[in-house]
Amino acid sequence: MAISAVLPDLLLGRRLTLVAMLLLLIIMCKQLCLSKALEDGGGPSAAPPSSELSRTERRLLFADLVDREFFRAVRVFLITPESVFTTDTTLLVPSDAAMALSAQSSSTPKLFHHVRFHTLARNLSLEDLRAIPQGTWISSKVPGLGVQVTENTASFLSLNNAAILRPNICPNLAFSGVTCHGIDRVLDESSIPSDAQPVNPPFVQSPSSSSTPVQNQNPTPTVSPLPKAPSPPSPTVGNVTNIPSSNSSPVDTPSNVNSSSGIGLPPSLLGPLSQSFPNSAIHISYSIKTILSTATFVGFFLV
């Protein structure tokens, strides 16, 4: 009688223990699946700082430029790799007259070889540019190259002596973090002095100030102050000199780029490739086998 009275309680306890083990197995499997997804690049830490524009966004960009009669630039963009167009950028778009003049000049490179050089690494509206001091150097999407704010007044703003004629000419891309400004000339990257060394100056020197530098209290990672530049050997674009930043790679020029893309852009400028994790599948398989073996062993003694 005593054994028959205790037996139901023992069976109930075993069943509850088995249910608890099954719940634990489900939780562990979910954790393993989540870890696998993070290793494959699905987590927030694997997301790039800027993403490639979708086909719809590129169509909106081209439509905005066509509506504002930047036809030559659109033809160049149509043969540019899609990976060049990303969010959180500023496009400096030369006018049709500037593009025509550039095509007739043998000393000025064509825009389709330097689309990334005409793309600033930050989304900067006209108001943002006006807040940047004159003489400041702004990095482009080409490592080591950028533009300088050569004039910044209430009525005139220029970058590398290229005047901004029509600001904010792609309003439909505002939601994607892309701003476009129409400029009056094609930017020339060949004005960089060959003997210039990468620098990251701790001081800001205003073009109109004395030789005593003023310490910069709020440096930004992509908009770097320009120090007093070394005397360049006859720059081809006004008097502007581009100084590479210290954390940039060597400059890619038209003579050493790989033209396999069809427009003269090196593959190194197309962004980093995602890395795989070959051991993750082995790790997941081994963990699942261990869990199933443990469950079988426990269930054998509980039944």
PDB file of C-alpha atoms in Angstrom:
ATOM      1  CA  MET A   1       0.000   0.000   0.000  1.00  0.00           C
ATOM      2  CA  ALA A   2       2.810   2.410   0.885  1.00  0.00           C
ATOM      3  CA  ILE A   3       4.616   1.745  -2.415  1.00  0.00           C
ATOM      4  CA  SER A   4       1.444   2.205  -4.446  1.00  0.00           C
ATOM      5  CA  ALA A   5       0.791   5.522  -2.685  1.00  0.00           C
ATOM      6  CA  VAL A   6       4.284   6.882  -3.388  1.00  0.00           C
ATOM      7  CA  LEU A   7       4.511   5.624  -7.004  1.00  0.00           C
ATOM      8  CA  PRO A   8       2.259   8.338  -8.573  1.00  0.00           C
ATOM      9  CA  ASP A   9       4.355  11.065  -6.949  1.00  0.00           C
ATOM     10  CA  LEU A  10       7.566   9.543  -8.340  1.00  0.00           C
ATOM     11  CA  LEU A  11       6.106   9.314 -11.848  1.00  0.00           C
ATOM     12  CA  LEU A  12       4.911  12.930 -11.665  1.00  0.00           C
ATOM     13  CA  GLY A  13       8.332  14.089 -10.525  1.00  0.00           C
ATOM     14  CA  ARG A  14      10.038  12.274 -13.396  1.00  0.00           C
ATOM     15  CA  ARG A  15       7.641  13.786 -15.921  1.00  0.00           C
ATOM     16  CA  LEU A  16       8.223  17.301 -14.597  1.00  0.00           C
ATOM     17  CA  THR A  17      11.981  16.756 -14.747  1.00  0.00           C
ATOM     18  CA  LEU A  18      11.733  15.517 -18.344  1.00  0.00           C
ATOM     19  CA  VAL A  19       9.662  18.564 -19.351  1.00  0.00           C
ATOM     20  CA  ALA A  20      12.230  20.872 -17.752  1.00  0.00           C
ATOM     21  CA  MET A  21      15.038  19.149 -19.663  1.00  0.00           C
ATOM     22  CA  LEU A  22      13.173  19.551 -22.962  1.00  0.00           C
ATOM     23  CA  LEU A  23      12.640  23.273 -22.312  1.00  0.00           C
ATOM     24  CA  LEU A  24      16.318  23.662 -21.521  1.00  0.00           C
ATOM     25  CA  LEU A  25      17.239  21.942 -24.796  1.00  0.00           C
ATOM     26  CA  ILE A  26      14.964  24.295 -26.763  1.00  0.00           C
ATOM     27  CA  ILE A  27      16.540  27.363 -25.144  1.00  0.00           C
ATOM     28  CA  MET A  28      20.057  26.112 -25.854  1.00  0.00           C
ATOM     29  CA  CYS A  29      19.219  25.413 -29.511  1.00  0.00           C
ATOM     30  CA  LYS A  30      17.835  28.945 -29.916  1.00  0.00           C
ATOM     31  CA  GLN A  31      21.006  30.407 -28.432  1.00  0.00           C
ATOM     32  CA  LEU A  32      23.147  28.383 -30.843  1.00  0.00           C
ATOM     33  CA  CYS A  33      21.090  29.536 -33.832  1.00  0.00           C
ATOM     34  CA  LEU A  34      21.413  33.166 -32.711  1.00  0.00           C
ATOM     35  CA  SER A  35      25.186  32.805 -32.329  1.00  0.00           C
ATOM     36  CA  LYS A  36      25.424  31.301 -35.819  1.00  0.00           C
ATOM     37  CA  ALA A  37      23.443  34.213 -37.287  1.00  0.00           C
ATOM     38  CA  LEU A  38      25.728  36.762 -35.615  1.00  0.00           C
ATOM     39  CA  GLU A  39      28.856  34.994 -36.879  1.00  0.00           C
ATOM     40  CA  ASP A  40      27.493  34.987 -40.440  1.00  0.00           C
ATOM     41  CA  GLY A  41      27.183  38.770 -40.377  1.00  0.00           C
ATOM     42  CA  GLY A  42      23.526  39.153 -39.410  1.00  0.00           C
ATOM     43  CA  GLY A  43      24.171  41.051 -36.174  1.00  0.00           C
ATOM     44  CA  PRO A  44      24.307  44.806 -35.738  1.00  0.00           C
ATOM     45  CA  SER A  45      28.089  44.796 -35.306  1.00  0.00           C
ATOM     46  CA  ALA A  46      28.545  43.395 -38.826  1.00  0.00           C
ATOM     47  CA  ALA A  47      26.548  46.172 -40.516  1.00  0.00           C
ATOM     48  CA  PRO A  48      28.699  48.546 -42.613  1.00  0.00           C
ATOM     49  CA  PRO A  49      28.700  52.284 -41.818  1.00  0.00           C
ATOM     50  CA  SER A  50      27.040  53.020 -45.152  1.00  0.00           C
ATOM     51  CA  SER A  51      24.972  50.831 -47.441  1.00  0.00           C
ATOM     52  CA  GLU A  52      24.696  50.663 -51.202  1.00  0.00           C
ATOM     53  CA  LEU A  53      21.818  52.561 -52.778  1.00  0.00           C
ATOM     54  CA  SER A  54      19.009  50.399 -54.088  1.00  0.00           C
ATOM     55  CA  ARG A  55      17.946  50.421 -57.730  1.00  0.00           C
ATOM     56  CA  THR A  56      14.929  52.575 -56.860  1.00  0.00           C
ATOM     57  CA  GLU A  57      17.119  55.091 -55.039  1.00  0.00           C
ATOM     58  CA  ARG A  58      19.515  55.309 -57.980  1.00  0.00           C
ATOM     59  CA  ARG A  59      16.592  55.932 -60.329  1.00  0.00           C
ATOM     60  CA  LEU A  60      15.394  58.749 -58.078  1.00  0.00           C
ATOM     61  CA  LEU A  61      18.916  60.208 -58.095  1.00  0.00           C
ATOM     62  CA  PHE A  62      19.149  60.148 -61.881  1.00  0.00           C
ATOM     63  CA  ALA A  63      15.636  61.579 -62.245  1.00  0.00           C
ATOM     64  CA  ASP A  64      16.484  64.507 -59.960  1.00  0.00           C
ATOM     65  CA  LEU A  65      19.646  65.278 -61.940  1.00  0.00           C
ATOM     66  CA  VAL A  66      17.854  65.045 -65.295  1.00  0.00           C
ATOM     67  CA  ASP A  67      15.118  67.388 -64.063  1.00  0.00           C
ATOM     68  CA  ARG A  68      17.846  69.921 -63.257  1.00  0.00           C
ATOM     69  CA  GLU A  69      19.637  69.416 -66.618  1.00  0.00           C
ATOM     70  CA  PHE A  70      22.757  67.576 -65.443  1.00  0.00           C
ATOM     71  CA  PHE A  71      22.559  65.236 -68.426  1.00  0.00           C
ATOM     72  CA  ARG A  72      26.271  64.555 -68.941  1.00  0.00           C
ATOM     73  CA  ALA A  73      26.793  63.613 -65.299  1.00  0.00           C
ATOM     74  CA  VAL A  74      23.870  61.187 -65.483  1.00  0.00           C
ATOM     75  CA  ARG A  75      25.417  59.482 -68.519  1.00  0.00           C
ATOM     76  CA  VAL A  76      28.625  59.043 -66.532  1.00  0.00           C
ATOM     77  CA  PHE A  77      26.771  57.699 -63.490  1.00  0.00           C
ATOM     78  CA  LEU A  78      24.930  55.149 -65.641  1.00  0.00           C
ATOM     79  CA  ILE A  79      28.229  53.420 -66.524  1.00  0.00           C
ATOM     80  CA  THR A  80      29.598  53.671 -62.974  1.00  0.00           C
ATOM     81  CA  PRO A  81      29.526  50.518 -60.785  1.00  0.00           C
ATOM     82  CA  GLU A  82      26.482  50.445 -58.534  1.00  0.00           C
ATOM     83  CA  SER A  83      28.650  49.886 -55.452  1.00  0.00           C
ATOM     84  CA  VAL A  84      30.051  53.423 -55.784  1.00  0.00           C
ATOM     85  CA  PHE A  85      26.714  54.969 -54.777  1.00  0.00           C
ATOM     86  CA  THR A  86      26.176  54.624 -51.024  1.00  0.00           C
ATOM     87  CA  THR A  87      24.247  56.348 -48.275  1.00  0.00           C
ATOM     88  CA  ASP A  88      25.663  59.094 -46.028  1.00  0.00           C
ATOM     89  CA  THR A  89      27.569  60.821 -48.844  1.00  0.00           C
ATOM     90  CA  THR A  90      27.674  64.112 -50.747  1.00  0.00           C
ATOM     91  CA  LEU A  91      27.899  64.144 -54.552  1.00  0.00           C
ATOM     92  CA  LEU A  92      29.595  67.104 -56.235  1.00  0.00           C
ATOM     93  CA  VAL A  93      28.040  67.137 -59.724  1.00  0.00           C
ATOM     94  CA  PRO A  94      29.691  69.258 -62.463  1.00  0.00           C
ATOM     95  CA  SER A  95      27.409  71.125 -64.837  1.00  0.00           C
ATOM     96  CA  ASP A  96      27.060  70.133 -68.482  1.00  0.00           C
ATOM     97  CA  ALA A  97      29.215  73.093 -69.519  1.00  0.00           C
ATOM     98  CA  ALA A  98      31.969  72.004 -67.117  1.00  0.00           C
ATOM     99  CA  MET A  99      31.767  68.426 -68.385  1.00  0.00           C
ATOM    100  CA  ALA A 100      32.038  69.587 -72.001  1.00  0.00           C
ATOM    101  CA  LEU A 101      35.065  71.754 -71.165  1.00  0.00           C
ATOM    102  CA  SER A 102      36.702  68.856 -69.322  1.00  0.00           C
ATOM    103  CA  ALA A 103      36.218  66.547 -72.310  1.00  0.00           C
ATOM    104  CA  GLN A 104      38.064  69.034 -74.555  1.00  0.00           C
ATOM    105  CA  SER A 105      40.998  69.506 -72.168  1.00  0.00           C
ATOM    106  CA  SER A 106      43.837  66.981 -72.201  1.00  0.00           C
ATOM    107  CA  SER A 107      45.117  68.065 -68.776  1.00  0.00           C
ATOM    108  CA  THR A 108      41.839  67.654 -66.852  1.00  0.00           C
ATOM    109  CA  PRO A 109      40.704  64.082 -66.099  1.00  0.00           C
ATOM    110  CA  LYS A 110      37.189  63.017 -67.017  1.00  0.00           C
ATOM    111  CA  LEU A 111      34.608  62.621 -64.295  1.00  0.00           C
ATOM    112  CA  PHE A 112      33.926  58.924 -64.839  1.00  0.00           C
ATOM    113  CA  HIS A 113      37.496  58.141 -63.722  1.00  0.00           C
ATOM    114  CA  HIS A 114      36.961  60.094 -60.494  1.00  0.00           C
ATOM    115  CA  VAL A 115      33.361  59.631 -59.389  1.00  0.00           C
ATOM    116  CA  ARG A 116      34.589  58.673 -55.944  1.00  0.00           C
ATOM    117  CA  PHE A 117      36.774  61.772 -55.821  1.00  0.00           C
ATOM    118  CA  HIS A 118      33.601  63.826 -56.435  1.00  0.00           C
ATOM    119  CA  THR A 119      31.894  61.951 -53.567  1.00  0.00           C
ATOM    120  CA  LEU A 120      32.496  63.317 -50.061  1.00  0.00           C
ATOM    121  CA  ALA A 121      32.544  60.806 -47.220  1.00  0.00           C
ATOM    122  CA  ARG A 122      29.834  62.660 -45.266  1.00  0.00           C
ATOM    123  CA  ASN A 123      26.302  63.832 -45.978  1.00  0.00           C
ATOM    124  CA  LEU A 124      26.754  67.628 -45.996  1.00  0.00           C
ATOM    125  CA  SER A 125      23.950  70.009 -46.888  1.00  0.00           C
ATOM    126  CA  LEU A 126      24.632  73.594 -47.914  1.00  0.00           C
ATOM    127  CA  GLU A 127      24.011  74.682 -44.319  1.00  0.00           C
ATOM    128  CA  ASP A 128      26.526  72.100 -43.079  1.00  0.00           C
ATOM    129  CA  LEU A 129      29.162  73.329 -45.540  1.00  0.00           C
ATOM    130  CA  ARG A 130      28.629  76.949 -44.523  1.00  0.00           C
ATOM    131  CA  ALA A 131      29.320  75.966 -40.913  1.00  0.00           C
ATOM    132  CA  ILE A 132      32.758  74.583 -41.882  1.00  0.00           C
ATOM    133  CA  PRO A 133      35.590  77.155 -41.593  1.00  0.00           C
ATOM    134  CA  GLN A 134      37.363  78.319 -44.712  1.00  0.00           C
ATOM    135  CA  GLY A 135      40.549  76.332 -45.293  1.00  0.00           C
ATOM    136  CA  THR A 136      39.148  73.084 -43.876  1.00  0.00           C
ATOM    137  CA  TRP A 137      39.982  69.845 -45.677  1.00  0.00           C
ATOM    138  CA  ILE A 138      37.100  67.391 -46.301  1.00  0.00           C
ATOM    139  CA  SER A 139      37.885  63.773 -47.174  1.00  0.00           C
ATOM    140  CA  SER A 140      36.405  62.116 -50.246  1.00  0.00           C
ATOM    141  CA  LYS A 141      35.598  58.457 -50.874  1.00  0.00           C
ATOM    142  CA  VAL A 142      39.050  58.003 -52.430  1.00  0.00           C
ATOM    143  CA  PRO A 143      41.587  57.130 -49.700  1.00  0.00           C
ATOM    144  CA  GLY A 144      44.014  59.992 -49.174  1.00  0.00           C
ATOM    145  CA  LEU A 145      42.173  62.493 -51.371  1.00  0.00           C
ATOM    146  CA  GLY A 146      39.742  65.258 -50.532  1.00  0.00           C
ATOM    147  CA  VAL A 147      38.667  68.827 -51.172  1.00  0.00           C
ATOM    148  CA  GLN A 148      39.338  72.119 -49.404  1.00  0.00           C
ATOM    149  CA  VAL A 149      36.838  74.827 -48.523  1.00  0.00           C
ATOM    150  CA  THR A 150      38.549  77.563 -50.528  1.00  0.00           C
ATOM    151  CA  GLU A 151      35.957  80.298 -49.975  1.00  0.00           C
ATOM    152  CA  ASN A 152      33.027  80.518 -47.586  1.00  0.00           C
ATOM    153  CA  THR A 153      31.076  83.771 -47.485  1.00  0.00           C
ATOM    154  CA  ALA A 154      27.430  84.684 -47.151  1.00  0.00           C
ATOM    155  CA  SER A 155      26.979  84.787 -50.927  1.00  0.00           C
ATOM    156  CA  PHE A 156      29.655  82.403 -52.243  1.00  0.00           C
ATOM    157  CA  LEU A 157      30.919  78.926 -51.373  1.00  0.00           C
ATOM    158  CA  SER A 158      33.618  77.001 -53.233  1.00  0.00           C
ATOM    159  CA  LEU A 159      35.452  73.690 -52.832  1.00  0.00           C
ATOM    160  CA  ASN A 160      38.824  73.418 -54.593  1.00  0.00           C
ATOM    161  CA  ASN A 161      37.875  76.710 -56.272  1.00  0.00           C
ATOM    162  CA  ALA A 162      34.799  75.007 -57.770  1.00  0.00           C
ATOM    163  CA  ALA A 163      31.792  77.180 -56.971  1.00  0.00           C
ATOM    164  CA  ILE A 164      28.602  75.531 -55.762  1.00  0.00           C
ATOM    165  CA  LEU A 165      26.093  76.862 -58.285  1.00  0.00           C
ATOM    166  CA  ARG A 166      23.021  74.795 -57.427  1.00  0.00           C
ATOM    167  CA  PRO A 167      22.848  73.262 -53.938  1.00  0.00           C
ATOM    168  CA  ASN A 168      20.655  70.330 -52.908  1.00  0.00           C
ATOM    169  CA  ILE A 169      19.796  69.125 -56.419  1.00  0.00           C
ATOM    170  CA  CYS A 170      18.680  65.596 -55.428  1.00  0.00           C
ATOM    171  CA  PRO A 171      15.949  66.208 -52.815  1.00  0.00           C
ATOM    172  CA  ASN A 172      14.386  62.765 -53.318  1.00  0.00           C
ATOM    173  CA  LEU A 173      17.529  61.178 -51.839  1.00  0.00           C
ATOM    174  CA  ALA A 174      17.335  63.122 -48.571  1.00  0.00           C
ATOM    175  CA  PHE A 175      15.697  60.148 -46.838  1.00  0.00           C
ATOM    176  CA  SER A 176      18.696  58.013 -47.890  1.00  0.00           C
ATOM    177  CA  GLY A 177      21.264  60.415 -46.429  1.00  0.00           C
ATOM    178  CA  VAL A 178      22.531  61.605 -49.833  1.00  0.00           C
ATOM    179  CA  THR A 179      22.986  65.267 -50.829  1.00  0.00           C
ATOM    180  CA  CYS A 180      24.001  66.569 -54.271  1.00  0.00           C
ATOM    181  CA  HIS A 181      25.482  69.970 -55.128  1.00  0.00           C
ATOM    182  CA  GLY A 182      25.989  71.290 -58.648  1.00  0.00           C
ATOM    183  CA  ILE A 183      29.473  72.771 -59.230  1.00  0.00           C
ATOM    184  CA  ASP A 184      30.930  74.821 -62.088  1.00  0.00           C
ATOM    185  CA  ARG A 185      33.972  72.645 -62.901  1.00  0.00           C
ATOM    186  CA  VAL A 186      35.325  69.110 -62.819  1.00  0.00           C
ATOM    187  CA  LEU A 187      37.588  68.577 -59.798  1.00  0.00           C
ATOM    188  CA  ASP A 188      41.195  67.680 -60.600  1.00  0.00           C
ATOM    189  CA  GLU A 189      43.044  65.322 -58.264  1.00  0.00           C
ATOM    190  CA  SER A 190      46.382  65.757 -60.069  1.00  0.00           C
ATOM    191  CA  SER A 191      47.014  68.988 -58.137  1.00  0.00           C
ATOM    192  CA  ILE A 192      48.294  66.942 -55.166  1.00  0.00           C
ATOM    193  CA  PRO A 193      52.062  67.551 -54.736  1.00  0.00           C
ATOM    194  CA  SER A 194      54.113  64.416 -55.262  1.00  0.00           C
ATOM    195  CA  ASP A 195      56.288  65.098 -52.179  1.00  0.00           C
ATOM    196  CA  ALA A 196      53.371  65.656 -49.785  1.00  0.00           C
ATOM    197  CA  GLN A 197      53.435  63.439 -46.708  1.00  0.00           C
ATOM    198  CA  PRO A 198      50.307  62.167 -44.877  1.00  0.00           C
ATOM    199  CA  VAL A 199      49.642  64.452 -41.913  1.00  0.00           C
ATOM    200  CA  ASN A 200      47.093  64.702 -39.126  1.00  0.00           C
ATOM    201  CA  PRO A 201      47.684  68.190 -37.715  1.00  0.00           C
ATOM    202  CA  PRO A 202      46.768  68.915 -34.070  1.00  0.00           C
ATOM    203  CA  PHE A 203      46.218  72.587 -34.905  1.00  0.00           C
ATOM    204  CA  VAL A 204      43.895  74.651 -37.066  1.00  0.00           C
ATOM    205  CA  GLN A 205      45.319  77.621 -38.913  1.00  0.00           C
ATOM    206  CA  SER A 206      42.921  80.101 -40.428  1.00  0.00           C
ATOM    207  CA  PRO A 207      43.972  81.349 -43.890  1.00  0.00           C
ATOM    208  CA  SER A 208      43.708  84.992 -42.719  1.00  0.00           C
ATOM    209  CA  SER A 209      45.350  84.543 -39.305  1.00  0.00           C
ATOM    210  CA  SER A 210      48.978  84.957 -38.290  1.00  0.00           C
ATOM    211  CA  SER A 211      51.539  82.169 -38.199  1.00  0.00           C
ATOM    212  CA  THR A 212      50.594  81.229 -34.605  1.00  0.00           C
ATOM    213  CA  PRO A 213      48.397  78.116 -34.797  1.00  0.00           C
ATOM    214  CA  VAL A 214      45.135  77.850 -32.860  1.00  0.00           C
ATOM    215  CA  GLN A 215      44.493  74.555 -31.143  1.00  0.00           C
ATOM    216  CA  ASN A 216      41.505  72.615 -32.433  1.00  0.00           C
ATOM    217  CA  GLN A 217      39.313  71.486 -29.552  1.00  0.00           C
ATOM    218  CA  ASN A 218      36.695  69.572 -31.533  1.00  0.00           C
ATOM    219  CA  PRO A 219      38.308  67.561 -34.354  1.00  0.00           C
ATOM    220  CA  THR A 220      36.070  65.339 -36.414  1.00  0.00           C
ATOM    221  CA  PRO A 221      37.118  62.035 -37.996  1.00  0.00           C
ATOM    222  CA  THR A 222      36.179  62.827 -41.610  1.00  0.00           C
ATOM    223  CA  VAL A 223      36.380  66.643 -41.766  1.00  0.00           C
ATOM    224  CA  SER A 224      39.994  67.357 -40.909  1.00  0.00           C
ATOM    225  CA  PRO A 225      41.467  70.867 -40.520  1.00  0.00           C
ATOM    226  CA  LEU A 226      44.015  71.776 -43.172  1.00  0.00           C
ATOM    227  CA  PRO A 227      47.416  73.003 -41.906  1.00  0.00           C
ATOM    228  CA  LYS A 228      49.615  75.362 -43.832  1.00  0.00           C
ATOM    229  CA  ALA A 229      50.332  73.269 -46.904  1.00  0.00           C
ATOM    230  CA  PRO A 230      53.800  72.925 -48.504  1.00  0.00           C
ATOM    231  CA  SER A 231      54.400  74.838 -51.712  1.00  0.00           C
ATOM    232  CA  PRO A 232      53.009  72.610 -54.495  1.00  0.00           C
ATOM    233  CA  PRO A 233      54.712  72.328 -57.894  1.00  0.00           C
ATOM    234  CA  SER A 234      52.283  74.319 -60.086  1.00  0.00           C
ATOM    235  CA  PRO A 235      48.875  72.824 -59.138  1.00  0.00           C
ATOM    236  CA  THR A 236      46.422  72.525 -61.996  1.00  0.00           C
ATOM    237  CA  VAL A 237      43.238  73.485 -60.124  1.00  0.00           C
ATOM    238  CA  GLY A 238      43.559  77.038 -58.814  1.00  0.00           C
ATOM    239  CA  ASN A 239      45.782  77.214 -55.757  1.00  0.00           C
ATOM    240  CA  VAL A 240      44.220  74.312 -53.907  1.00  0.00           C
ATOM    241  CA  THR A 241      46.341  71.493 -52.589  1.00  0.00           C
ATOM    242  CA  ASN A 242      44.902  68.206 -51.319  1.00  0.00           C
ATOM    243  CA  ILE A 243      46.789  66.782 -48.342  1.00  0.00           C
ATOM    244  CA  PRO A 244      46.298  63.060 -47.623  1.00  0.00           C
ATOM    245  CA  SER A 245      45.257  62.165 -44.091  1.00  0.00           C
ATOM    246  CA  SER A 246      47.449  60.005 -41.850  1.00  0.00           C
ATOM    247  CA  ASN A 247      45.123  57.030 -41.796  1.00  0.00           C
ATOM    248  CA  SER A 248      44.730  56.793 -45.551  1.00  0.00           C
ATOM    249  CA  SER A 249      46.201  54.344 -47.994  1.00  0.00           C
ATOM    250  CA  PRO A 250      48.428  55.374 -50.935  1.00  0.00           C
ATOM    251  CA  VAL A 251      46.788  57.426 -53.645  1.00  0.00           C
ATOM    252  CA  ASP A 252      45.353  55.560 -56.627  1.00  0.00           C
ATOM    253  CA  THR A 253      46.031  57.483 -59.825  1.00  0.00           C
ATOM    254  CA  PRO A 254      44.828  56.758 -63.349  1.00  0.00           C
ATOM    255  CA  SER A 255      48.231  55.226 -64.167  1.00  0.00           C
ATOM    256  CA  ASN A 256      48.067  52.489 -61.547  1.00  0.00           C
ATOM    257  CA  VAL A 257      44.369  51.673 -61.233  1.00  0.00           C
ATOM    258  CA  ASN A 258      42.823  48.510 -62.543  1.00  0.00           C
ATOM    259  CA  SER A 259      40.580  49.356 -65.460  1.00  0.00           C
ATOM    260  CA  SER A 260      38.761  46.024 -65.432  1.00  0.00           C
ATOM    261  CA  SER A 261      35.655  47.742 -64.053  1.00  0.00           C
ATOM    262  CA  GLY A 262      35.273  49.629 -67.324  1.00  0.00           C
ATOM    263  CA  ILE A 263      35.655  53.123 -65.870  1.00  0.00           C
ATOM    264  CA  GLY A 264      39.166  53.095 -64.385  1.00  0.00           C
ATOM    265  CA  LEU A 265      38.222  52.573 -60.718  1.00  0.00           C
ATOM    266  CA  PRO A 266      40.431  50.146 -58.751  1.00  0.00           C
ATOM    267  CA  PRO A 267      38.658  47.201 -57.056  1.00  0.00           C
ATOM    268  CA  SER A 268      40.111  48.357 -53.706  1.00  0.00           C
ATOM    269  CA  LEU A 269      37.720  51.328 -53.786  1.00  0.00           C
ATOM    270  CA  LEU A 270      34.617  49.180 -54.023  1.00  0.00           C
ATOM    271  CA  GLY A 271      34.475  48.542 -50.269  1.00  0.00           C
ATOM    272  CA  PRO A 272      35.446  45.613 -47.987  1.00  0.00           C
ATOM    273  CA  LEU A 273      34.153  42.134 -48.656  1.00  0.00           C
ATOM    274  CA  SER A 274      32.256  40.243 -45.944  1.00  0.00           C
ATOM    275  CA  GLN A 275      34.311  37.613 -44.142  1.00  0.00           C
ATOM    276  CA  SER A 276      33.062  34.069 -43.567  1.00  0.00           C
ATOM    277  CA  PHE A 277      33.505  31.871 -40.555  1.00  0.00           C
ATOM    278  CA  PRO A 278      34.285  28.292 -41.739  1.00  0.00           C
ATOM    279  CA  ASN A 279      34.416  26.785 -38.231  1.00  0.00           C
ATOM    280  CA  SER A 280      30.931  27.911 -37.199  1.00  0.00           C
ATOM    281  CA  ALA A 281      29.128  24.963 -38.831  1.00  0.00           C
ATOM    282  CA  ILE A 282      31.469  22.461 -37.146  1.00  0.00           C
ATOM    283  CA  HIS A 283      30.919  24.186 -33.812  1.00  0.00           C
ATOM    284  CA  ILE A 284      27.114  24.102 -34.182  1.00  0.00           C
ATOM    285  CA  SER A 285      27.087  20.424 -35.229  1.00  0.00           C
ATOM    286  CA  TYR A 286      29.278  19.389 -32.296  1.00  0.00           C
ATOM    287  CA  SER A 287      27.152  21.355 -29.792  1.00  0.00           C
ATOM    288  CA  ILE A 288      23.866  19.853 -31.034  1.00  0.00           C
ATOM    289  CA  LYS A 289      25.300  16.320 -30.852  1.00  0.00           C
ATOM    290  CA  THR A 290      26.419  16.968 -27.271  1.00  0.00           C
ATOM    291  CA  ILE A 291      22.965  18.250 -26.264  1.00  0.00           C
ATOM    292  CA  LEU A 292      21.157  15.278 -27.831  1.00  0.00           C
ATOM    293  CA  SER A 293      23.519  12.803 -26.161  1.00  0.00           C
ATOM    294  CA  THR A 294      22.921  14.433 -22.779  1.00  0.00           C
ATOM    295  CA  ALA A 295      19.143  14.372 -23.278  1.00  0.00           C
ATOM    296  CA  THR A 296      19.204  10.677 -24.220  1.00  0.00           C
ATOM    297  CA  PHE A 297      21.328   9.823 -21.184  1.00  0.00           C
ATOM    298  CA  VAL A 298      19.052  11.718 -18.769  1.00  0.00           C
ATOM    299  CA  GLY A 299      15.865  10.358 -20.337  1.00  0.00           C
ATOM    300  CA  PHE A 300      17.126   6.774 -19.993  1.00  0.00           C
ATOM    301  CA  PHE A 301      17.303   7.118 -16.207  1.00  0.00           C
ATOM    302  CA  LEU A 302      14.083   9.114 -15.860  1.00  0.00           C
ATOM    303  CA  VAL A 303      11.783   6.724 -17.766  1.00  0.00           C
TER     304      VAL A 303
END
